[in-house]
Amino acid sequence: MGEGSRLRAKTANFFVAWVQRRRYYAIIAAALIVVTVGLLFFARSLSDYGKNLSLNLGADLIGTIVVLFLIAPFLTKADRLNEAVLDRFNHRAFIRQAAGARHQIKIMELWTDLLQGGYQDEFLAALKEVLSRKVEVRILLLDPDARAAEQRADDLLQQTDVVDNILDNLRVLNEFKRDLPEHMRKYLDVRTYKALPPVQMYRVDDHVIVSFYPVNMTSWNAAQYQTSPQAQLGQFVGTKFDELWDARSTRWLDQFWSLTLEDEQGERYETRFVTDDEQIYVSGRKIVERNLRSGIDGMPVWIVNGNSKGEVHRSRRYLLTPLDQTSADLAVAIDHFNRKYGDTHQDVILKVTASPE
């Protein structure tokens, strides 16, 4: 066999192998060619067939050239600009970006130092500006009572007080939301979640910044991945955000600061509360004042709670027990109240204990 014959055979084999690897595409292409030829054949009876065909083919060719040589390079460049790896989180850049938001801002974090130190005033001013423009702001922070807070503190070698940082964020957001006008307040939604997410997310419209939680380092000091909601990473973190946002264990900001108790007569009490592991303590002055005659010790109550889905749950029965000065739980409860609410607690403290019945 001559050199030319071997080359032709090799080319033919390569073409056959290429078609076999892409047989589905080849079948679709063949079907499209058949349909196109059929349409052209049936259109031959039209007047000025040749002119119309040339005109349409010419227009399609021009469109193809424009897409290939003008639009496609621009989109490719835009994609490259949108996908990037940053050394660390740029707080000032995000605040500027947030101030220009048109549709939405979403944050999923344990806590954020945008609400602390030198960033707080500037960030809150940016939030207030976009809320006045009816931009939806959703913030997810870790529940400081969740075990995940202890887990993250261990990751940071106990050198960062995770719980205090989260509490500080929640206090700032609670005061900020409380002081907003009603027409702006409805666009700000803050929730706390229980499970530690695999990533943090900061999103403004179609710009997303993602980071993972490294050991021995806060996430904003680690590498940041700039992406878009349409990219694979952007879709992943967007799904995680939505899952946590609507999880049954997720609570609204108001629910973190107060607990609703209901007595046997159906009267409800909004109280401050803290937890120590599974033990609940409530601030009970109003409860005591309304039950002076019957007494408080052993008083049955039920916890009425809701979740982010709007589901309202009435717990099993609990019993209230006042803590006196000799109680071993008193110092623990006072410490938790002072830490959570940021002031010296002077109120009556009641222990909420599950009823044995």
Tab-separated table of C-alpha atoms in Angstrom:
chain	number	residue	atom	x	y	z
A	1	MET	CA	0.000	0.000	0.000
A	2	GLY	CA	1.386	3.378	-0.998
A	3	GLU	CA	1.900	6.350	1.283
A	4	GLY	CA	-1.149	8.111	-0.167
A	5	SER	CA	-3.394	5.078	0.376
A	6	ARG	CA	-2.257	4.695	3.991
A	7	LEU	CA	-2.938	8.381	4.610
A	8	ARG	CA	-6.439	8.120	3.123
A	9	ALA	CA	-7.182	4.992	5.176
A	10	LYS	CA	-5.885	6.649	8.342
A	11	THR	CA	-8.008	9.732	7.662
A	12	ALA	CA	-11.093	7.597	7.024
A	13	ASN	CA	-10.551	5.617	10.232
A	14	PHE	CA	-10.100	8.811	12.214
A	15	PHE	CA	-13.322	10.245	10.775
A	16	VAL	CA	-15.264	7.051	11.581
A	17	ALA	CA	-13.911	7.015	15.137
A	18	TRP	CA	-14.754	10.712	15.561
A	19	VAL	CA	-18.336	10.123	14.385
A	20	GLN	CA	-18.721	7.119	16.700
A	21	ARG	CA	-17.594	9.133	19.711
A	22	ARG	CA	-20.059	11.847	18.808
A	23	ARG	CA	-22.767	9.737	17.235
A	24	TYR	CA	-25.607	11.550	19.010
A	25	TYR	CA	-24.390	14.891	17.717
A	26	ALA	CA	-23.890	13.368	14.265
A	27	ILE	CA	-27.465	12.034	14.247
A	28	ILE	CA	-28.859	15.418	15.275
A	29	ALA	CA	-26.728	17.203	12.665
A	30	ALA	CA	-27.855	14.783	9.955
A	31	ALA	CA	-31.493	15.253	10.930
A	32	LEU	CA	-31.124	19.033	10.802
A	33	ILE	CA	-29.496	18.830	7.375
A	34	VAL	CA	-32.351	16.664	6.069
A	35	VAL	CA	-34.960	19.066	7.458
A	36	THR	CA	-33.122	22.070	6.011
A	37	VAL	CA	-32.818	20.495	2.556
A	38	GLY	CA	-36.491	19.535	2.665
A	39	LEU	CA	-37.567	23.061	3.553
A	40	LEU	CA	-35.409	24.523	0.799
A	41	PHE	CA	-36.844	22.041	-1.713
A	42	PHE	CA	-40.467	22.854	-0.857
A	43	ALA	CA	-39.702	26.584	-0.934
A	44	ARG	CA	-38.495	26.437	-4.561
A	45	SER	CA	-41.976	27.217	-5.836
A	46	LEU	CA	-41.933	30.652	-4.193
A	47	SER	CA	-41.319	33.694	-6.354
A	48	ASP	CA	-37.806	35.142	-6.269
A	49	TYR	CA	-36.607	31.979	-4.568
A	50	GLY	CA	-32.947	32.577	-5.339
A	51	LYS	CA	-32.981	36.178	-4.173
A	52	ASN	CA	-34.796	35.383	-0.942
A	53	LEU	CA	-32.467	32.472	-0.213
A	54	SER	CA	-29.393	34.612	-0.816
A	55	LEU	CA	-30.802	37.416	1.320
A	56	ASN	CA	-31.586	35.123	4.265
A	57	LEU	CA	-28.289	33.267	4.056
A	58	GLY	CA	-26.420	36.552	3.869
A	59	ALA	CA	-28.219	37.918	6.936
A	60	ASP	CA	-27.522	34.708	8.870
A	61	LEU	CA	-23.872	34.812	7.838
A	62	ILE	CA	-23.525	38.409	9.012
A	63	GLY	CA	-25.189	37.489	12.324
A	64	THR	CA	-22.820	34.559	12.765
A	65	ILE	CA	-19.789	36.745	12.087
A	66	VAL	CA	-20.981	39.354	14.589
A	67	VAL	CA	-21.531	36.700	17.283
A	68	LEU	CA	-18.224	34.919	16.667
A	69	PHE	CA	-15.938	37.905	16.348
A	70	LEU	CA	-17.612	40.655	18.362
A	71	ILE	CA	-20.052	39.355	20.973
A	72	ALA	CA	-18.387	36.033	21.891
A	73	PRO	CA	-14.984	37.576	22.788
A	74	PHE	CA	-16.755	40.220	24.860
A	75	LEU	CA	-18.757	37.599	26.780
A	76	THR	CA	-15.665	35.464	27.283
A	77	LYS	CA	-13.817	38.445	28.680
A	78	ALA	CA	-16.764	39.254	30.952
A	79	ASP	CA	-16.775	35.680	32.243
A	80	ARG	CA	-13.072	35.889	32.982
A	81	LEU	CA	-13.608	39.142	34.851
A	82	ASN	CA	-16.455	37.645	36.868
A	83	GLU	CA	-14.496	34.538	37.897
A	84	ALA	CA	-11.514	35.308	40.077
A	85	VAL	CA	-9.629	34.202	43.170
A	86	LEU	CA	-8.948	36.901	45.756
A	87	ASP	CA	-6.355	36.721	48.518
A	88	ARG	CA	-8.820	37.828	51.184
A	89	PHE	CA	-12.211	39.451	51.604
A	90	ASN	CA	-12.190	43.119	50.610
A	91	HIS	CA	-14.593	44.770	53.052
A	92	ARG	CA	-14.500	48.236	51.506
A	93	ALA	CA	-15.096	46.884	48.015
A	94	PHE	CA	-18.085	44.852	49.180
A	95	ILE	CA	-19.585	47.843	50.995
A	96	ARG	CA	-19.287	49.930	47.815
A	97	GLN	CA	-20.853	47.117	45.835
A	98	ALA	CA	-23.656	46.722	48.386
A	99	ALA	CA	-24.422	50.441	48.257
A	100	GLY	CA	-25.066	50.090	44.532
A	101	ALA	CA	-27.294	47.005	44.782
A	102	ARG	CA	-30.383	47.044	42.597
A	103	HIS	CA	-32.226	43.865	43.520
A	104	GLN	CA	-30.840	41.886	46.441
A	105	ILE	CA	-28.109	41.416	49.008
A	106	LYS	CA	-27.564	38.026	50.625
A	107	ILE	CA	-25.070	37.149	53.343
A	108	MET	CA	-24.501	33.688	54.831
A	109	GLU	CA	-21.949	33.771	57.630
A	110	LEU	CA	-21.195	32.721	61.180
A	111	TRP	CA	-20.773	36.403	61.961
A	112	THR	CA	-19.424	39.269	59.888
A	113	ASP	CA	-16.990	41.983	60.863
A	114	LEU	CA	-18.848	44.283	58.472
A	115	LEU	CA	-20.960	44.918	61.578
A	116	GLN	CA	-17.970	45.594	63.799
A	117	GLY	CA	-15.189	48.115	64.233
A	118	GLY	CA	-14.384	50.506	61.433
A	119	TYR	CA	-16.755	48.900	58.937
A	120	GLN	CA	-19.992	49.033	60.913
A	121	ASP	CA	-21.176	52.602	60.296
A	122	GLU	CA	-20.304	52.531	56.609
A	123	PHE	CA	-21.976	49.167	56.042
A	124	LEU	CA	-25.151	50.083	57.929
A	125	ALA	CA	-25.344	53.333	55.961
A	126	ALA	CA	-25.094	51.315	52.736
A	127	LEU	CA	-27.852	48.973	53.935
A	128	LYS	CA	-30.090	51.880	54.840
A	129	GLU	CA	-29.555	53.404	51.417
A	130	VAL	CA	-30.503	50.247	49.508
A	131	LEU	CA	-33.445	49.496	51.808
A	132	SER	CA	-34.823	52.923	50.943
A	133	ARG	CA	-34.737	51.763	47.307
A	134	LYS	CA	-36.687	48.584	48.190
A	135	VAL	CA	-33.695	46.286	47.718
A	136	GLU	CA	-34.228	42.992	49.542
A	137	VAL	CA	-31.560	42.234	52.166
A	138	ARG	CA	-31.315	38.738	53.646
A	139	ILE	CA	-28.742	37.894	56.308
A	140	LEU	CA	-28.132	34.435	57.767
A	141	LEU	CA	-25.975	34.184	60.893
A	142	LEU	CA	-25.195	31.207	63.076
A	143	ASP	CA	-27.263	30.769	66.223
A	144	PRO	CA	-24.766	31.391	69.056
A	145	ASP	CA	-26.492	28.692	71.123
A	146	ALA	CA	-25.850	26.082	68.424
A	147	ARG	CA	-23.158	23.467	68.951
A	148	ALA	CA	-21.646	24.583	65.661
A	149	ALA	CA	-20.488	27.765	67.423
A	150	GLU	CA	-18.391	25.684	69.814
A	151	GLN	CA	-17.106	23.644	66.885
A	152	ARG	CA	-15.935	26.751	65.045
A	153	ALA	CA	-14.321	28.113	68.222
A	154	ASP	CA	-12.320	24.885	68.418
A	155	ASP	CA	-11.290	25.310	64.764
A	156	LEU	CA	-9.959	28.747	65.686
A	157	LEU	CA	-8.072	27.245	68.649
A	158	GLN	CA	-10.297	29.155	71.098
A	159	GLN	CA	-8.433	32.347	70.160
A	160	THR	CA	-11.623	33.988	68.863
A	161	ASP	CA	-14.792	34.271	70.929
A	162	VAL	CA	-17.247	33.032	68.325
A	163	VAL	CA	-20.329	33.349	70.542
A	164	ASP	CA	-19.586	36.937	71.580
A	165	ASN	CA	-18.954	37.965	67.979
A	166	ILE	CA	-22.261	36.482	66.826
A	167	LEU	CA	-24.136	38.059	69.739
A	168	ASP	CA	-22.594	41.418	68.919
A	169	ASN	CA	-23.751	41.105	65.288
A	170	LEU	CA	-27.270	40.160	66.325
A	171	ARG	CA	-27.503	43.065	68.779
A	172	VAL	CA	-26.362	45.526	66.114
A	173	LEU	CA	-28.838	44.176	63.560
A	174	ASN	CA	-31.672	44.118	66.090
A	175	GLU	CA	-31.130	47.770	67.010
A	176	PHE	CA	-30.649	48.753	63.371
A	177	LYS	CA	-33.874	47.048	62.279
A	178	ARG	CA	-35.814	48.431	65.248
A	179	ASP	CA	-34.850	52.004	64.314
A	180	LEU	CA	-35.753	51.663	60.628
A	181	PRO	CA	-38.986	53.188	59.289
A	182	GLU	CA	-41.655	50.556	58.695
A	183	HIS	CA	-41.554	50.925	54.903
A	184	MET	CA	-37.840	50.030	54.964
A	185	ARG	CA	-37.918	47.454	57.753
A	186	LYS	CA	-39.958	44.978	55.725
A	187	TYR	CA	-37.140	44.598	53.198
A	188	LEU	CA	-34.606	43.510	55.840
A	189	ASP	CA	-34.813	39.910	57.029
A	190	VAL	CA	-32.309	38.433	59.477
A	191	ARG	CA	-32.405	34.804	60.561
A	192	THR	CA	-30.279	32.464	62.663
A	193	TYR	CA	-29.501	28.897	61.682
A	194	LYS	CA	-28.274	25.874	63.620
A	195	ALA	CA	-26.121	23.762	61.288
A	196	LEU	CA	-22.645	24.884	60.266
A	197	PRO	CA	-22.659	25.537	56.489
A	198	PRO	CA	-19.740	24.399	54.323
A	199	VAL	CA	-19.126	27.914	52.980
A	200	GLN	CA	-19.691	31.592	53.589
A	201	MET	CA	-21.416	33.685	50.928
A	202	TYR	CA	-21.640	37.397	50.192
A	203	ARG	CA	-23.879	38.234	47.259
A	204	VAL	CA	-24.896	41.510	45.659
A	205	ASP	CA	-27.215	41.024	42.685
A	206	ASP	CA	-25.250	38.793	40.263
A	207	HIS	CA	-21.901	39.102	42.040
A	208	VAL	CA	-21.059	36.329	44.503
A	209	ILE	CA	-18.052	35.938	46.798
A	210	VAL	CA	-17.517	32.538	48.392
A	211	SER	CA	-15.030	31.250	50.934
A	212	PHE	CA	-14.617	28.092	52.946
A	213	TYR	CA	-13.948	27.858	56.675
A	214	PRO	CA	-10.240	27.173	57.173
A	215	VAL	CA	-8.774	25.903	60.424
A	216	ASN	CA	-6.829	28.451	62.505
A	217	MET	CA	-8.092	31.362	60.396
A	218	THR	CA	-11.268	33.398	59.976
A	219	SER	CA	-12.897	32.930	56.595
A	220	TRP	CA	-12.446	36.527	55.411
A	221	ASN	CA	-8.674	36.197	55.837
A	222	ALA	CA	-8.656	33.118	53.592
A	223	ALA	CA	-8.875	32.882	49.805
A	224	GLN	CA	-12.116	34.222	48.323
A	225	TYR	CA	-13.716	32.921	45.150
A	226	GLN	CA	-15.523	35.495	43.052
A	227	THR	CA	-18.186	33.905	40.892
A	228	SER	CA	-21.715	34.360	39.560
A	229	PRO	CA	-25.068	32.780	40.491
A	230	GLN	CA	-25.070	30.913	37.171
A	231	ALA	CA	-21.663	29.288	37.704
A	232	GLN	CA	-21.459	25.854	39.313
A	233	LEU	CA	-20.016	27.225	42.559
A	234	GLY	CA	-22.574	30.029	42.600
A	235	GLN	CA	-25.418	27.556	42.163
A	236	PHE	CA	-24.035	25.381	44.968
A	237	VAL	CA	-23.842	28.174	47.547
A	238	GLY	CA	-27.171	29.590	46.401
A	239	THR	CA	-28.809	26.230	47.063
A	240	LYS	CA	-27.184	25.992	50.503
A	241	PHE	CA	-28.422	29.466	51.361
A	242	ASP	CA	-31.988	28.601	50.345
A	243	GLU	CA	-31.883	25.339	52.315
A	244	LEU	CA	-30.772	27.073	55.508
A	245	TRP	CA	-33.102	30.013	54.978
A	246	ASP	CA	-36.155	27.736	54.906
A	247	ALA	CA	-34.953	25.066	57.349
A	248	ARG	CA	-37.354	24.214	60.168
A	249	SER	CA	-34.673	24.921	62.782
A	250	THR	CA	-34.009	28.413	61.380
A	251	ARG	CA	-35.454	31.278	63.426
A	252	TRP	CA	-36.242	34.921	62.800
A	253	LEU	CA	-34.244	37.596	64.567
A	254	ASP	CA	-37.145	38.414	66.910
A	255	GLN	CA	-37.345	34.787	67.994
A	256	PHE	CA	-33.742	34.846	69.104
A	257	TRP	CA	-34.427	37.688	71.531
A	258	SER	CA	-37.739	36.603	73.045
A	259	LEU	CA	-39.613	33.423	73.912
A	260	THR	CA	-43.386	33.006	74.113
A	261	LEU	CA	-44.820	31.060	77.047
A	262	GLU	CA	-48.482	30.121	77.423
A	263	ASP	CA	-50.177	29.174	80.705
A	264	GLU	CA	-53.192	26.947	81.384
A	265	GLN	CA	-55.614	29.848	80.865
A	266	GLY	CA	-54.163	30.552	77.426
A	267	GLU	CA	-52.448	33.767	78.497
A	268	ARG	CA	-49.172	34.374	76.729
A	269	TYR	CA	-45.983	35.995	78.004
A	270	GLU	CA	-43.194	37.403	75.832
A	271	THR	CA	-40.025	36.921	77.860
A	272	ARG	CA	-36.300	37.261	77.514
A	273	PHE	CA	-34.584	33.899	77.669
A	274	VAL	CA	-31.229	32.129	77.615
A	275	THR	CA	-30.170	28.526	77.252
A	276	ASP	CA	-27.382	26.559	78.863
A	277	ASP	CA	-27.056	23.367	76.837
A	278	GLU	CA	-30.667	22.129	76.911
A	279	GLN	CA	-31.707	24.089	80.001
A	280	ILE	CA	-33.882	27.189	79.468
A	281	TYR	CA	-34.087	30.188	81.807
A	282	VAL	CA	-36.552	33.049	81.367
A	283	SER	CA	-36.862	36.550	82.730
A	284	GLY	CA	-39.996	36.214	84.823
A	285	ARG	CA	-41.023	39.504	86.437
A	286	LYS	CA	-44.220	39.865	84.383
A	287	ILE	CA	-45.152	36.237	84.971
A	288	VAL	CA	-44.680	36.642	88.717
A	289	GLU	CA	-46.704	39.865	88.830
A	290	ARG	CA	-49.659	38.268	87.029
A	291	ASN	CA	-49.665	35.154	89.207
A	292	LEU	CA	-49.125	36.513	92.722
A	293	ARG	CA	-52.130	34.704	94.175
A	294	SER	CA	-51.619	31.286	92.664
A	295	GLY	CA	-47.836	31.359	92.952
A	296	ILE	CA	-45.143	30.503	90.443
A	297	ASP	CA	-43.370	27.438	91.782
A	298	GLY	CA	-44.493	24.461	89.697
A	299	MET	CA	-46.659	26.579	87.396
A	300	PRO	CA	-47.264	24.687	84.117
A	301	VAL	CA	-46.493	26.479	80.847
A	302	TRP	CA	-46.050	25.631	77.192
A	303	ILE	CA	-43.516	27.134	74.781
A	304	VAL	CA	-45.176	28.547	71.674
A	305	ASN	CA	-42.695	28.842	68.858
A	306	GLY	CA	-42.688	29.342	65.121
A	307	ASN	CA	-40.134	28.814	62.400
A	308	SER	CA	-39.162	30.424	59.113
A	309	LYS	CA	-41.840	28.420	57.309
A	310	GLY	CA	-44.552	30.086	59.376
A	311	GLU	CA	-45.337	26.893	61.271
A	312	VAL	CA	-46.410	27.431	64.898
A	313	HIS	CA	-45.560	24.713	67.399
A	314	ARG	CA	-46.833	24.305	70.966
A	315	SER	CA	-44.362	22.324	73.019
A	316	ARG	CA	-44.945	19.696	75.659
A	317	ARG	CA	-45.668	20.910	79.171
A	318	TYR	CA	-42.973	22.600	81.258
A	319	LEU	CA	-42.874	23.719	84.888
A	320	LEU	CA	-41.544	27.036	86.172
A	321	THR	CA	-39.235	27.185	89.177
A	322	PRO	CA	-37.953	30.481	90.666
A	323	LEU	CA	-34.208	30.636	91.279
A	324	ASP	CA	-33.338	31.943	94.720
A	325	GLN	CA	-30.011	33.295	95.893
A	326	THR	CA	-28.827	29.859	97.044
A	327	SER	CA	-29.492	28.152	93.714
A	328	ALA	CA	-26.427	26.821	91.904
A	329	ASP	CA	-28.081	27.730	88.587
A	330	LEU	CA	-28.465	31.418	89.431
A	331	ALA	CA	-24.901	32.519	88.641
A	332	VAL	CA	-24.927	30.544	85.388
A	333	ALA	CA	-28.233	32.064	84.301
A	334	ILE	CA	-27.197	35.630	85.185
A	335	ASP	CA	-23.951	35.235	83.253
A	336	HIS	CA	-25.858	34.073	80.165
A	337	PHE	CA	-28.378	36.918	80.449
A	338	ASN	CA	-25.643	39.533	80.795
A	339	ARG	CA	-23.745	38.080	77.870
A	340	LYS	CA	-26.752	37.872	75.562
A	341	TYR	CA	-28.521	41.132	76.343
A	342	GLY	CA	-25.455	43.201	77.098
A	343	ASP	CA	-26.575	44.705	80.396
A	344	THR	CA	-26.635	43.842	84.093
A	345	HIS	CA	-29.588	41.563	84.676
A	346	GLN	CA	-31.734	42.541	87.665
A	347	ASP	CA	-34.933	40.638	86.864
A	348	VAL	CA	-36.453	37.548	88.459
A	349	ILE	CA	-35.100	34.414	86.792
A	350	LEU	CA	-37.271	31.338	86.333
A	351	LYS	CA	-36.030	27.897	85.424
A	352	VAL	CA	-38.068	26.124	82.746
A	353	THR	CA	-38.064	22.384	83.437
A	354	ALA	CA	-39.748	19.621	81.471
A	355	SER	CA	-42.765	18.232	83.306
A	356	PRO	CA	-42.429	14.567	84.346
A	357	GLU	CA	-46.021	13.911	83.273
